Structures are given as C-alpha cells and as structure tokens.
Coordinates of C-alpha atoms and ligand atoms in Angstrom, one line a residue:
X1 CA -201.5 -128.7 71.9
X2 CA -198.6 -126.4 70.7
X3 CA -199.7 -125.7 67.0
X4 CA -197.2 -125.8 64.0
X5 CA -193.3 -126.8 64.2
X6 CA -192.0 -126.2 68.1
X7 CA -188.9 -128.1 69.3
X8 CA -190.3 -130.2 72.5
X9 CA -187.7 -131.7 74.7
X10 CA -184.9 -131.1 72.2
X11 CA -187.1 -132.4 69.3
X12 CA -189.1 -130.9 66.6
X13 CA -192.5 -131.8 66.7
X14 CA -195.6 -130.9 64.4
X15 CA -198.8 -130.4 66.5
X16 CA -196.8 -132.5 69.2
X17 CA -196.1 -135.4 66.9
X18 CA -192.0 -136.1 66.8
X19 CA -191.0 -135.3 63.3
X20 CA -188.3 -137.9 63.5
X21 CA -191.4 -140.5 64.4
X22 CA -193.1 -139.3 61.1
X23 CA -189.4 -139.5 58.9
X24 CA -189.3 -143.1 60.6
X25 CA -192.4 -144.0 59.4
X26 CA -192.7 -142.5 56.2
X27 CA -189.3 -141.9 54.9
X28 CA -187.1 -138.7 52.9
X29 CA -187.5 -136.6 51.9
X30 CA -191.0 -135.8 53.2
X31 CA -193.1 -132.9 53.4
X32 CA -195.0 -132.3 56.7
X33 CA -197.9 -129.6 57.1
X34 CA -199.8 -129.0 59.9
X35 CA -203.9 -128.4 59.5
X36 CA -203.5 -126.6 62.4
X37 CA -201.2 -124.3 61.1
X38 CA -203.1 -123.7 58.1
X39 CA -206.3 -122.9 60.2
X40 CA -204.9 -120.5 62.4
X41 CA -202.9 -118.5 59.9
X42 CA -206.4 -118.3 57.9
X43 CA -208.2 -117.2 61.1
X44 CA -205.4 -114.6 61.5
X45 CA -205.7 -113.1 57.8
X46 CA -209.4 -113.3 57.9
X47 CA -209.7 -111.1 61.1
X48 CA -206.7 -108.8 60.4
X49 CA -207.2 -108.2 56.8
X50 CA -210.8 -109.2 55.8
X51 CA -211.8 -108.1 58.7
X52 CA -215.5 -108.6 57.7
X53 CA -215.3 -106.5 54.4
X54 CA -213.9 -109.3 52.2
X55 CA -213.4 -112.9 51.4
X56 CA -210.3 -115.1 51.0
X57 CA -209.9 -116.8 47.6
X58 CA -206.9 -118.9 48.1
X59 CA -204.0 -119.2 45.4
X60 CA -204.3 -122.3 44.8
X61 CA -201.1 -122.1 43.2
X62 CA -198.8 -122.3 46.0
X63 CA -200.0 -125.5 47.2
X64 CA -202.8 -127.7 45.2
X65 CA -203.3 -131.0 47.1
X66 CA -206.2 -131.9 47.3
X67 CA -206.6 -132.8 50.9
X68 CA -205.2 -129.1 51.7
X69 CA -207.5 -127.5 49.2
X70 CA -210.5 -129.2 51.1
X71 CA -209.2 -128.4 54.6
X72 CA -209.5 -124.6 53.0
X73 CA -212.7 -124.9 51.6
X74 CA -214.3 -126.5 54.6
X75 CA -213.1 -123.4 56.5
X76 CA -215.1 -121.1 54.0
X77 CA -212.3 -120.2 51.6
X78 CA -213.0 -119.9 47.8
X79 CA -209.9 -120.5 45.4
X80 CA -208.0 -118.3 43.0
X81 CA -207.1 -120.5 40.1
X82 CA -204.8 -119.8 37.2
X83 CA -205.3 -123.4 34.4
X84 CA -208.2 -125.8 33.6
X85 CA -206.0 -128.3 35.9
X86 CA -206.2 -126.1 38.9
X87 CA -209.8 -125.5 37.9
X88 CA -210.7 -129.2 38.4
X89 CA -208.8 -129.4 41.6
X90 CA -210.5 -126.9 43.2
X91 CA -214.2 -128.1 42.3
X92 CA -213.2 -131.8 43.6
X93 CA -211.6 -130.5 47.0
X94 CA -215.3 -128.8 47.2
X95 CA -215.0 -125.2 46.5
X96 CA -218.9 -123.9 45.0
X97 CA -218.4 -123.2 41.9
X98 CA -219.2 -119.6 42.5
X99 CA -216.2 -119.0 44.8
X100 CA -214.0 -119.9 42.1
X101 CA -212.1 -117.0 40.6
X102 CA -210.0 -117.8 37.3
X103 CA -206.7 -115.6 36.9
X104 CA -203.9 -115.6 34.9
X105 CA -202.5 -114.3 31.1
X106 CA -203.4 -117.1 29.1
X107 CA -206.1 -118.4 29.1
X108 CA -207.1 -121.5 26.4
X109 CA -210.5 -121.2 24.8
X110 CA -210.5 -124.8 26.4
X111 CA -210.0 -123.3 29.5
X112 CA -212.2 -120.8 28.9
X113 CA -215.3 -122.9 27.6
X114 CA -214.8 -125.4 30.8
X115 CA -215.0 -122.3 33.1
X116 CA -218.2 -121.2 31.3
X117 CA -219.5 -124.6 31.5
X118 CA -218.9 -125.2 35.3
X119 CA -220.4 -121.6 36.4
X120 CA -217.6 -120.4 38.1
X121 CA -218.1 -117.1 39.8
X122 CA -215.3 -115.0 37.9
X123 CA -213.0 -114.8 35.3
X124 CA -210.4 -112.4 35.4
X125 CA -209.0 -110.7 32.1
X126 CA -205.7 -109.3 31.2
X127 CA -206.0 -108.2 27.6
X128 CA -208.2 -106.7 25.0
X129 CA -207.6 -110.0 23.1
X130 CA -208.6 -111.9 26.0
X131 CA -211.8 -109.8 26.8
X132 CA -213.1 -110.2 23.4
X133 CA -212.1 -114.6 23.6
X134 CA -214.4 -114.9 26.6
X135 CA -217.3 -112.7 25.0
X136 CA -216.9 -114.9 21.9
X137 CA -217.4 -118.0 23.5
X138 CA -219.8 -117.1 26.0
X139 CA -221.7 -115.5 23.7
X140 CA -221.4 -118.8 21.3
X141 CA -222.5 -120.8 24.5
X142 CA -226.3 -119.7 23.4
X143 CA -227.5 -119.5 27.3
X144 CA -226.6 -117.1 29.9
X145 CA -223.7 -118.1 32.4
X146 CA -223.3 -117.0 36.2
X147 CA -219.7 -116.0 35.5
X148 CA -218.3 -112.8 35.3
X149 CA -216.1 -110.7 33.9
X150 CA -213.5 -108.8 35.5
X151 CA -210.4 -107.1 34.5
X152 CA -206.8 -107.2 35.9
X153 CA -205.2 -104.0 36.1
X154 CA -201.7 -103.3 35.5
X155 CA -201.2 -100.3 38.2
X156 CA -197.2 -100.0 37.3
X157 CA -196.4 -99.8 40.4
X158 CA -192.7 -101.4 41.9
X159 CA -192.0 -104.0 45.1
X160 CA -189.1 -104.7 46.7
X161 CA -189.0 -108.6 45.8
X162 CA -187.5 -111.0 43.3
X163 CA -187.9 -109.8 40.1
X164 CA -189.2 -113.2 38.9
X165 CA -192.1 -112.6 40.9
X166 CA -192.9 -109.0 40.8
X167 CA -195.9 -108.4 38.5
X168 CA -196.8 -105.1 39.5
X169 CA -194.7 -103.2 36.7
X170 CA -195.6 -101.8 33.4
X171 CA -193.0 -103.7 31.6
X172 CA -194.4 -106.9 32.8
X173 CA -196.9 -109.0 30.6
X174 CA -199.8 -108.6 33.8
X175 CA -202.7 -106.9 33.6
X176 CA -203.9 -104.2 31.3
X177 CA -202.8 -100.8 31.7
X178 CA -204.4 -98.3 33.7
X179 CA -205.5 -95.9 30.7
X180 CA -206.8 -98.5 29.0
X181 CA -209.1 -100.0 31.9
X182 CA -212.2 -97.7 31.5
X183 CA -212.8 -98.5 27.7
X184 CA -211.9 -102.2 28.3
X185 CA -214.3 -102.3 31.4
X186 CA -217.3 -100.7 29.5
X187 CA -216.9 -103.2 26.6
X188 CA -217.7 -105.9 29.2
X189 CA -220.5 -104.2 30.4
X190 CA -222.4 -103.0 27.2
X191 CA -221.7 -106.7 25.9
X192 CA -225.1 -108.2 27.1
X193 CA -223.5 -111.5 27.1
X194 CA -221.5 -111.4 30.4
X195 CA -221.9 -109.5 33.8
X196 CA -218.4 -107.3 34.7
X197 CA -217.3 -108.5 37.7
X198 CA -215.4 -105.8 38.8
X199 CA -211.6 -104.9 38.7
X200 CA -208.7 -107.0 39.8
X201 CA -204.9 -106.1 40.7
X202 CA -201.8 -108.4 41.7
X203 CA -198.4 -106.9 42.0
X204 CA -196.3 -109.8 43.3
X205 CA -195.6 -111.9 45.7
X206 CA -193.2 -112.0 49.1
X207 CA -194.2 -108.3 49.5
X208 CA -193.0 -107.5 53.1
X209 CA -194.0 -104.1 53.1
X210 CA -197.6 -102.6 52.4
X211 CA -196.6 -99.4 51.0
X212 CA -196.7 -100.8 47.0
X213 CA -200.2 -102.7 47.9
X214 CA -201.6 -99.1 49.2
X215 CA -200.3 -97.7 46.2
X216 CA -201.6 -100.2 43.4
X217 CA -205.2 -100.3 45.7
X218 CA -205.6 -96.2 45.2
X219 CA -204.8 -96.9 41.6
X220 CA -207.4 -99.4 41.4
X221 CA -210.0 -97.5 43.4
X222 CA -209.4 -94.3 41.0
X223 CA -210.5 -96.4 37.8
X224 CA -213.5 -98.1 40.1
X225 CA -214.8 -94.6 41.2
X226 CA -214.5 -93.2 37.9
X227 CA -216.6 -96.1 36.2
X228 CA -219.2 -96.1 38.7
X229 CA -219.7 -91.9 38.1
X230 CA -220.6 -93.0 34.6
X231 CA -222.9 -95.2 35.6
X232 CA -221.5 -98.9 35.8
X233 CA -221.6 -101.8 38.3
X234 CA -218.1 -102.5 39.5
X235 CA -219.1 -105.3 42.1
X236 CA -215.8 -106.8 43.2
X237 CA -212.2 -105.2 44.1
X238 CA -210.0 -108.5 43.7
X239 CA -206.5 -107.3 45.8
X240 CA -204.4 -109.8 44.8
X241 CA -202.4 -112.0 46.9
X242 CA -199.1 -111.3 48.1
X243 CA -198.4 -110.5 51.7
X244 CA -194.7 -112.1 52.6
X245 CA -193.8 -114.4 55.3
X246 CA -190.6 -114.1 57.3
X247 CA -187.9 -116.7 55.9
X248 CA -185.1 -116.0 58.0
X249 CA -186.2 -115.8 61.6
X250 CA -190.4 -116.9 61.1
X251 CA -191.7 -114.5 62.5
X252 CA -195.2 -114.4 61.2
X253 CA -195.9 -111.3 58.5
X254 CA -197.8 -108.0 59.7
X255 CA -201.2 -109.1 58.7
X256 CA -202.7 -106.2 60.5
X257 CA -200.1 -103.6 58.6
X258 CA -201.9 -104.6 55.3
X259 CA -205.4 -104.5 57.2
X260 CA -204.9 -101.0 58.2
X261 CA -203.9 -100.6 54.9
X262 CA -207.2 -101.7 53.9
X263 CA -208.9 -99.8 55.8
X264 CA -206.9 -96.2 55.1
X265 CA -207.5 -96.9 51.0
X266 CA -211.3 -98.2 51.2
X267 CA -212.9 -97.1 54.4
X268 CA -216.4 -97.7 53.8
X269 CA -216.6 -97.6 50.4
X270 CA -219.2 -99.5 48.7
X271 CA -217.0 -102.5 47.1
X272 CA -216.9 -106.2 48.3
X273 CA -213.0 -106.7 48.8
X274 CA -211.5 -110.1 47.4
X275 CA -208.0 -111.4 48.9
X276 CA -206.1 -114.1 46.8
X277 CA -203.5 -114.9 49.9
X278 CA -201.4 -118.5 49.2
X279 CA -197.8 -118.3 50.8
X280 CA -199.3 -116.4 53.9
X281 CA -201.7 -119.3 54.4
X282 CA -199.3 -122.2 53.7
X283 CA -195.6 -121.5 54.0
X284 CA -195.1 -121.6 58.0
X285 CA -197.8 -124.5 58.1
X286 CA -194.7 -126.9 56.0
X287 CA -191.7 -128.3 56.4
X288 CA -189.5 -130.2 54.2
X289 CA -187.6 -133.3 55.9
X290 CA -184.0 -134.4 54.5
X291 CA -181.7 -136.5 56.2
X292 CA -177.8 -136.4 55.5
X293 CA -176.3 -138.6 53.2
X294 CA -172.9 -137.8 53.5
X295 CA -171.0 -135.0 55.7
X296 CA -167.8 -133.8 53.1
X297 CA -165.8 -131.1 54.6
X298 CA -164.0 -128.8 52.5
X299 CA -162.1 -125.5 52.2
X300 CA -163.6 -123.2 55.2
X301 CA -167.4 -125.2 55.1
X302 CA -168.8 -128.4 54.8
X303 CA -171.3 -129.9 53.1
X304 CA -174.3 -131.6 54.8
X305 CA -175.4 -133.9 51.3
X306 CA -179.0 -135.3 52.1
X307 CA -181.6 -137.1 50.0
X308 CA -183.8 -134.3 49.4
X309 CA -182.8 -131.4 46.5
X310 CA -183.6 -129.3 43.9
X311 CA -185.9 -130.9 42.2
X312 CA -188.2 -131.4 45.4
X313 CA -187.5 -127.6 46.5
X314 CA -187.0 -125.2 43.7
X315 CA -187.1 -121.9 45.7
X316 CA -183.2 -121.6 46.9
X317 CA -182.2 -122.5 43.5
X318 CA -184.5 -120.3 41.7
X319 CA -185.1 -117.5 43.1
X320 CA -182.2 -117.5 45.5
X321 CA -184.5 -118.1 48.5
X322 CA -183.6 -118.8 51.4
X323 CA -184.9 -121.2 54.0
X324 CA -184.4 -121.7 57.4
X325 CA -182.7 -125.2 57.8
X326 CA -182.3 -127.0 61.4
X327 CA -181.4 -130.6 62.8
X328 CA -184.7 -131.8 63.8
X329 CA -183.3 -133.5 67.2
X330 CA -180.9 -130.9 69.1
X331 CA -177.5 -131.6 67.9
X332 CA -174.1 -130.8 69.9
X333 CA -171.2 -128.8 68.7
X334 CA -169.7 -125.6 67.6
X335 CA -171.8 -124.4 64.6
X336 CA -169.6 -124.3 61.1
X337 CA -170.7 -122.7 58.1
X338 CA -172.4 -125.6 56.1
X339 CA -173.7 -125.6 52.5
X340 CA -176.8 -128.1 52.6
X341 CA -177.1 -129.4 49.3
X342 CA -178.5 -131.9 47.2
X343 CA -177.5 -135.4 45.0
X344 CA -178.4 -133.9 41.8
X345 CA -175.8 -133.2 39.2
X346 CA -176.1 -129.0 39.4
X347 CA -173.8 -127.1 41.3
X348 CA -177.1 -124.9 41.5
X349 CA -178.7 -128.1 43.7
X350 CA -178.8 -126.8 47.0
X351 CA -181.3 -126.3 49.7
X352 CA -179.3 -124.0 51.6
X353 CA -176.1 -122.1 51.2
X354 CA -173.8 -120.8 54.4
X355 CA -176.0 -121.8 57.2
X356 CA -174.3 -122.1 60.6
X357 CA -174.6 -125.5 61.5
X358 CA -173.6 -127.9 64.1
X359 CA -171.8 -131.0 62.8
X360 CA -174.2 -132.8 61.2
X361 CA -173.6 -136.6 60.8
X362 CA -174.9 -139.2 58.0
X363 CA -178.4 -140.3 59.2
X364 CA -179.4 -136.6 60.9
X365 CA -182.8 -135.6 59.7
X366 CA -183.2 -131.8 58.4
X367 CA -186.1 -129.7 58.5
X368 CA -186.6 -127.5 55.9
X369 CA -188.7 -124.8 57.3
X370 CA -191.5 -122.5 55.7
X371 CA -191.7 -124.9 52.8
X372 CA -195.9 -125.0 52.8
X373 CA -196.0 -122.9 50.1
X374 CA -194.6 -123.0 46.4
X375 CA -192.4 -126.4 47.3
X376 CA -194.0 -129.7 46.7
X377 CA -196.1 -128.0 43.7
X378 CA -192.9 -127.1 41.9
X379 CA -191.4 -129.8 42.8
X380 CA -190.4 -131.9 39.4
X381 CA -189.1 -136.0 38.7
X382 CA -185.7 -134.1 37.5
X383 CA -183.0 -137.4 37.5
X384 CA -185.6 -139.5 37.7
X385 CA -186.5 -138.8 41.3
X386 CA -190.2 -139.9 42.3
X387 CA -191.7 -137.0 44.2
X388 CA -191.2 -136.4 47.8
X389 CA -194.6 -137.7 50.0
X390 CA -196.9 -134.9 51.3
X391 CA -197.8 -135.8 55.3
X392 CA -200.9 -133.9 57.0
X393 CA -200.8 -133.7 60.9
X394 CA -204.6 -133.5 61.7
X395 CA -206.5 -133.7 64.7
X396 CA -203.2 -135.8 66.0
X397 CA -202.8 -138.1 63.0
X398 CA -200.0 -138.1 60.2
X399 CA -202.1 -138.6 57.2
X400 CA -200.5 -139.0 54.3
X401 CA -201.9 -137.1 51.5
X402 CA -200.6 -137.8 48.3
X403 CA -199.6 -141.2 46.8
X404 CA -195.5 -142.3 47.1
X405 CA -194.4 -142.3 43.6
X406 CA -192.1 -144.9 42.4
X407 CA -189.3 -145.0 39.6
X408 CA -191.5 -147.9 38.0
X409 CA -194.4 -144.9 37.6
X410 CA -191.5 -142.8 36.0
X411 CA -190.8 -145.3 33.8
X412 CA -193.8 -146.3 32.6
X413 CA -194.6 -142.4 31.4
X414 CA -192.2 -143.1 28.5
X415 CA -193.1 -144.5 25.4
X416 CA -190.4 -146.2 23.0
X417 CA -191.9 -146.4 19.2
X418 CA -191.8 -149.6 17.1
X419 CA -189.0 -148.1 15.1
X420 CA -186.9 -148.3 18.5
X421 CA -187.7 -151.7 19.3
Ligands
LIG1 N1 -203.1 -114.1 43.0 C1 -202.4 -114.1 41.8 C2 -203.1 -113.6 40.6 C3 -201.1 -114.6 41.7 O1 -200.4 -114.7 40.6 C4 -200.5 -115.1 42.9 C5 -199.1 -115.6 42.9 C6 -201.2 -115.0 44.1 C7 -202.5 -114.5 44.1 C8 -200.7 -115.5 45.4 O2 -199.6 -114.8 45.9 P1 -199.0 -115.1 47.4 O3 -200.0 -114.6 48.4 O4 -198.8 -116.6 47.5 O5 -197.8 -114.3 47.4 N2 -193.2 -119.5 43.1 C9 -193.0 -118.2 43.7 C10 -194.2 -117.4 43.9 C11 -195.0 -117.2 42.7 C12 -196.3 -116.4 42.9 C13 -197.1 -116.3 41.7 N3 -198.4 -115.6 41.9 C14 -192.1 -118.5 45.0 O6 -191.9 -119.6 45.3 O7 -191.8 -117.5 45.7

C-alpha cells in the first residue's frame, strides 16, 4: 500500500482509496486523514528526534478528535494539553493519566483542581501568580497528588514564523523570564506540597529551521544545570513543539536536523527530554476536500468558488498560509492563475490565492493539502455552516470520525427569551 495522499492512475487516493470515491460517499467539504500517515510520521519523529532519550507528548491542540487522539495513544504517545476541555479529551481517547502534560497561560482554578483531581503527570507554569494558584489548591486538596510542577521558560529568543505564532520572544505573554526561573523554580521545590517537574520551553510553531530551538534548549539547559549545582531535582526538559512542515512543495521537515540538534545541546546529559510535536505529526496525514461551485473569470484570474471556506479552514485567512491546492482527478488545460475561494461574505474567505491551475469546472473536487493539522479544530459554524465531516482511512476503510452536523443542530443552540416570543 502507498501510504498518505499519492495520485494513482491520474487520481488522488488516500492509502489507495480514490478520494473522489470517499467525496461520493460522504460529501463537501470533507476532511480525510490517513492513520497511516499519522503512524509513520510518529515513527519518523520518534527515531529521528527522540531517538530513545525522550517521549512524544502530542499537542493535542492541532487536531483533538477523538478517534485521532486514540490512534496516538495506542502508539505510546502522551498528550500536551492546554484547557479542562482538551483535558477530558485526552483521558477518554486513553492517554494514562500520567502522560498528560497541562500547558498554557491561563489556567482556571477549575482547570486546575480537575487536573489535580485526575493525577495528571504535569502541570506546566508560566507565572509567579500561577505557581502560587496551583500550590494553593493543591495544597487545599489535603492529600498528596502525583502531579508536578514545572515551569515554562521564556528564553527571548526570535523565529523566522508568523508572528501570531511565535512565542519564543520576551515581549510575548509565554513563559517566565529567564532571570526569574531559578527563584520561581526553588519556590516549587521547597513547597512540600508539589514535586517540580522540571523546566519547560516552547518558542513557536512552523519553525523550519533548528537554529532558534538550539538556542532556546542552551538557554534552558543553563537554568537546569544551575538548579541542580544547588542541589535540586529538575527531572524533565519539556522542548516544546514546533518543528515545520513543508506547505509549498510537501516535502517532509528535517526531523533528523532537529535530532542532531538534540543531540549537540544535551549529549548525555542526565535529563529525560519531552517533545510536544502536533503539526509534524498531523498536517501531511490531512486533506481538506472542496468541490467547485461556480468557475467566474475575471480581470487576469479566475475564481474556482467551491463549498468549503474560511470558516472550515482558517489558516490562509489568518495567518496568510498557504496550502497546496490540486484537482483531485488529473484535469486537462493550460494552467491560469486562479484564486480558490469560498461562499462566505469576506473578501478575506479564501482557501488559496494565485495558484496555477488548470480550468477547473463546477462539480471538480479539490484537495486541500497538509490540512491534518490546525484545520478542522479551528474550524467554526461562521454563516451558519454545520462543520465539515472528519473521514479516517484505516486499515483500508473510510471511517468516519466525527458526527455530520446539521443547520437544525445550529439552530437549536439558540435560545429566544419569553420577552421575544
Ligand atoms: N506545545 C505548546 C505549548 C504549544 O503552544 C504548541 C502550539 C505546540 C506544543 C505544538 O506546536 P506544533 O508542533 O504543532 O508546531 N494555529 C496555528 C498554530 C498554533 C500553535 C500553537 N501552539 C497554525 O495553524 O499555524
């Protein structure tokens, strides 16, 4: 079997299975993943960067269905989580509570209590205020607790992404900053109501290059190696997520760049190394599927309207991504620069913007590639659109994995008060 999205006798197929079949069967806009393709990019990062010295927590983040979160955790991953929601999503897919590490800036003492509660292995801080919330309620929580306490660092160092999702910086709201790790770190450890976990770092994410993860690592290590000269445990190195994917041309990131990167910054240093990887693991592994509405030329392009937009992919309009975008059966004819966009009332609803493209015809299906990660989960019911259906090729069977919403489940969301009746 030919894993992942591979265009067999002038059709794209996932694992083998016609895409076009799949659309026929289940409609548009559709996203497709492949288990496959999930498996072996995992079984890539693992041996190139884990290499035996670390674990994969998945960011759950970038893609939080339930049947892919299992898939994951059946393949030994634990999961990076950043609400209570994501925190009850990973325990029902089946990650051990213990391989559950909880990120992110604000955290609710709701949040907070449930994580207690259900043991998970680690929380990981981002402020003095923060630190002192989780020793409060732990401590309140009158019995011991097998999570810990670590503590994100802030190593202000820059990336060459999207600002929106660059975290690395000093002038962003991540992390704590470097000075002020140490003290932060031994108030954890002298509380004698919570274990320190260890320290955690997370610049960004869609980082091509490894040169800013080498740099925020030695940053990390300095404050580690200092902490354990005076004489405390610091467990746990949590690198962060972040390695990019190729978007234009897919052409699968340098997993072994960032491995060797690894290797040159810890060597065989007594640490267990944590890896919070999402887009790596899922983004290749998904396509969206659109098929054209209407064909409208205009002044030097044309537009290719199709029934999936904005709303059920984000990432063009937001962070002016770009996607690779290709007729899913092999389409004759000069290629013409083609905006693909969507039926949403936004000139900002596109999926694609001056993509060379044969003529595309009302009825062609579109496949929206290295959408696996960050699509359906942002995805939103903006105009009342129900939510594009999630597909999983597995083992040779399209399995759907999520429910198809309806405008009637839209609908009955609202409430109108007796004064409006
Ligand atoms: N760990 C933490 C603490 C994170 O905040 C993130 C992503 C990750 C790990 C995973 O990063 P990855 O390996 O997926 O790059 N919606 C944006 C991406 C936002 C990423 C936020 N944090 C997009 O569509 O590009």
């Amino acid at each position: 079997m030919i894993i992942g999205f591979h265009r067999i006798d002038g059709q794209i197929c996932c694992d083998g299975i016609a895409l076009e079949a799949i659309a026929a069967e289940f409609g548009s806009p559709l996203y497709v993943y492949s288990a496959a393709a999930i498996e072996a990019a995992y079984s890539r990062f693992d041996r190139a960067v884990c290499n035996g010295r670390g674990v994969v927590h998945f960011a759950v983040k970038s893609n939080s269905n339930l049947a892919i979160l299992r898939l994951l955790a059946r393949l030994g991953a634990g999961a990076d989580i950043v609400s209570g929601g994501e925190m009850q999503r990973a325990l029902k897919a089946g990650f051990a509570p213990e391989k559950i590490i909880f990120s992110g800036v604000g955290k609710t003492d709701q949040e907070i209590e449930a994580a207690l509660e259900a043991g998970i292995g680690q929380i990981n801080a981002e402020s003095l205020s923060e630190v002192e919330r989780v020793l409060a309620l732990a401590r309140n929580m009158g019995r011991s607790t097998p999570c810990r306490l670590g503590l994100r660092i802030n190593p202000d160092v820059a990336t060459d992404t999207h600002a929106k999702i660059s975290t690395g910086k000093s002038d962003t709201k991540f992390g704590v900053p470097a000075a002020e790790a140490a003290d932060l770190y031994r108030l954890i450890a002298t509380s004698g109501v919570i274990e320190p976990a260890g320290l955690a770092v997370h610049i960004g994410s869609q980082i091509m290059d490894e040169a800013p993860f080498e740099a925020a690592w030695i940053a990390l290590l300095d404050i580690a190696e200092g902490l354990r000269e005076d004489g405390f445990d610091v467990p746990m190195l949590d690198l962060g997520g972040g390695l990019g994917i190729d978007y234009r041309d897919g052409t699968p990131a340098d997993a072994d760049a960032l491995g060797a990167a690894v290797t040159r910054v810890f060597g065989n240093r007594p640490y267990r190394l944590g890896f919070e990887p999402g887009r790596y693991l899922l983004a290749e592994a998904g396509v969206l599927l659109t098929r054209v509405l209407h064909s409208k030329p205009a002044t030097e392009k044309t537009f290719a309207i199709v029934d999936g937009a904005m709303n059920d992919l984000i990432r063009p309009t937001l962070y002016e991504a770009w996607h690779r975008i290709e007729p899913v059966s092999d389409t004759a004819g000069a290629v013409q620069p083609t905006d693909i966009v969507g039926p949403v009332c936004e000139t900002g609803d596109y999926l694609g913007l001056g993509h060379s493209l044969p003529p595309l015809q009302r009825g062609d299906l579109l496949a929206v590639r290295s959408a696996g990660a960050y699509g359906a989960v942002m995805r939103s019911n903006y105009n009342t659109r129900p939510f594009a259906a999630e597909i999983l090729i597995i083992n040779g069977e399209a399995r759907p994995i999520s429910v198809q919403q309806t405008v009637a489940d839209l609908l009955a969301q609202d409430r109108i008060p007796p004064e409006l009746q």
